[in-house]
CSV table of C-alpha atoms in Angstrom, one decimal:
chain,number,residue,atom,x,y,z
A,1,GLN,CA,124.8,112.9,85.1
A,2,VAL,CA,122.9,112.8,88.3
A,3,GLN,CA,120.1,110.2,88.4
A,4,LEU,CA,117.4,110.2,91.1
A,5,VAL,CA,114.9,107.4,91.7
A,6,GLU,CA,111.9,107.8,94.0
A,7,SER,CA,109.8,105.1,95.6
A,8,GLY,CA,107.1,104.8,98.3
A,9,GLY,CA,104.1,106.7,96.9
A,10,GLY,CA,100.6,105.3,97.0
A,11,LEU,CA,97.1,105.7,98.2
A,12,VAL,CA,96.3,106.4,101.8
A,13,GLN,CA,93.4,107.7,103.8
A,14,ALA,CA,93.4,111.1,105.5
A,15,GLY,CA,95.3,111.0,108.7
A,16,GLY,CA,97.6,108.2,107.5
A,17,SER,CA,101.3,108.1,106.8
A,18,LEU,CA,103.6,107.4,103.9
A,19,ARG,CA,107.4,107.3,103.6
A,20,LEU,CA,109.0,108.4,100.3
A,21,SER,CA,112.5,107.4,99.5
A,22,CYS,CA,114.9,108.7,96.9
A,23,THR,CA,118.2,107.0,95.9
A,24,ALA,CA,120.8,108.9,93.9
A,25,SER,CA,123.1,107.3,91.4
A,26,ALA,CA,126.7,106.5,92.1
A,27,ARG,CA,127.6,109.5,90.0
A,28,THR,CA,125.7,111.8,92.3
A,29,PRO,CA,128.2,113.7,94.5
A,30,SER,CA,127.3,113.3,98.1
A,31,ASN,CA,128.0,117.0,98.5
A,32,HIS,CA,124.7,117.9,96.7
A,33,HIS,CA,121.9,119.3,98.8
A,34,MET,CA,118.7,117.3,98.4
A,35,GLY,CA,115.0,118.0,98.7
A,36,TRP,CA,111.4,117.2,97.7
A,37,PHE,CA,108.9,119.2,95.6
A,38,ARG,CA,105.3,118.3,94.6
A,39,GLN,CA,102.9,119.1,91.9
A,40,ALA,CA,99.1,118.8,92.4
A,41,PRO,CA,96.8,118.5,89.4
A,42,GLY,CA,96.3,121.9,87.7
A,43,LYS,CA,98.9,123.6,89.8
A,44,GLY,CA,102.6,124.4,89.6
A,45,ARG,CA,105.4,122.6,91.1
A,46,GLU,CA,106.1,123.7,94.7
A,47,PHE,CA,108.9,123.3,97.3
A,48,VAL,CA,108.1,120.8,100.2
A,49,ALA,CA,111.4,120.2,102.0
A,50,SER,CA,115.1,120.3,101.8
A,51,ILE,CA,118.2,119.1,103.6
A,52,ASN,CA,121.8,120.2,103.2
A,53,ARG,CA,124.7,118.1,102.1
A,54,TYR,CA,125.6,117.3,105.7
A,55,GLY,CA,122.2,116.0,106.6
A,56,GLY,CA,121.3,119.1,108.5
A,57,ASN,CA,119.4,122.5,108.3
A,58,PRO,CA,116.1,121.0,107.2
A,59,ASN,CA,113.6,123.4,105.6
A,60,TYR,CA,109.9,122.9,105.2
A,61,LYS,CA,106.9,124.4,103.4
A,62,ASP,CA,104.8,126.0,106.1
A,63,SER,CA,101.8,123.7,105.5
A,64,VAL,CA,103.8,120.5,106.1
A,65,LYS,CA,105.8,121.6,109.2
A,66,GLY,CA,105.2,119.3,112.1
A,67,ARG,CA,103.8,116.6,109.9
A,68,PHE,CA,106.7,115.9,107.4
A,69,THR,CA,110.2,115.0,108.3
A,70,ILE,CA,113.1,114.9,105.8
A,71,SER,CA,116.2,112.8,106.5
A,72,ARG,CA,119.4,111.7,104.7
A,73,ASP,CA,121.5,108.7,105.1
A,74,ASN,CA,125.1,109.0,106.3
A,75,ALA,CA,126.6,108.2,102.9
A,76,GLY,CA,124.6,111.1,101.5
A,77,ASN,CA,123.2,109.2,98.5
A,78,SER,CA,119.6,108.8,99.7
A,79,VAL,CA,117.0,111.1,101.1
A,80,SER,CA,113.6,110.2,102.7
A,81,LEU,CA,110.4,112.1,103.4
A,82,GLN,CA,108.3,110.8,106.3
A,83,MET,CA,104.8,112.1,105.9
A,84,ASN,CA,102.3,111.8,108.8
A,85,SER,CA,98.8,113.1,109.4
A,86,LEU,CA,98.3,113.3,105.6
A,87,LYS,CA,95.5,115.5,104.2
A,88,PRO,CA,93.7,115.4,100.9
A,89,GLU,CA,95.5,118.6,99.9
A,90,ASP,CA,98.8,116.7,100.1
A,91,THR,CA,97.7,114.8,97.0
A,92,ALA,CA,100.3,115.3,94.3
A,93,VAL,CA,103.2,113.9,92.4
A,94,TYR,CA,106.2,114.2,94.6
A,95,TYR,CA,109.7,114.7,93.0
A,96,CYS,CA,113.1,114.2,94.6
A,97,ALA,CA,115.6,116.9,93.7
A,98,ALA,CA,119.3,117.6,94.1
A,99,ASP,CA,121.4,120.7,93.6
A,100,ALA,CA,125.0,121.8,94.4
A,101,SER,CA,123.8,125.1,95.8
A,102,LEU,CA,121.4,125.9,98.7
A,103,PRO,CA,119.5,128.6,96.8
A,104,GLY,CA,119.2,126.0,93.9
A,105,ILE,CA,117.6,123.3,96.1
A,106,LEU,CA,115.1,125.7,97.5
A,107,THR,CA,113.9,127.2,94.2
A,108,ASN,CA,115.1,125.5,91.0
A,109,PRO,CA,117.1,122.4,91.5
A,110,ALA,CA,119.3,121.2,88.6
A,111,TYR,CA,118.4,117.5,89.0
A,112,TRP,CA,115.0,115.8,89.2
A,113,GLY,CA,113.6,112.3,89.7
A,114,GLN,CA,110.7,111.0,87.7
A,115,GLY,CA,108.1,111.5,90.4
A,116,THR,CA,106.0,109.3,92.5
A,117,GLN,CA,102.2,109.7,93.0
A,118,VAL,CA,100.7,110.3,96.5
A,119,THR,CA,97.0,110.2,96.8
A,120,VAL,CA,95.2,111.0,100.1
A,121,SER,CA,91.5,110.2,100.2
A,122,SER,CA,89.1,112.0,102.5
């Protein structure tokens, strides 16, 4: 079973930066695509960013383009999300995700982490 563990959330002022990390269990095949979703209070879970199994082809939600950067380690078992110029509307619980297919990682990943809270104060 795939296990994903996030870290790096916290409280930051608007304009600040945070880096989220996600480590996959040894059982997670390195050929899974990985990504990040988020869920703000009272809203549904939404796609934020994804990266393919080779560490390329990054995709981003329009509102985070130019501010967030997704990356993956060479071994393929961890993924990070560097978040710069944070805004109050970025406040949410952020979830790491993994899926064997590209459509899956963009829409409805099979595997999820437990989530990490990001709070941006104005």
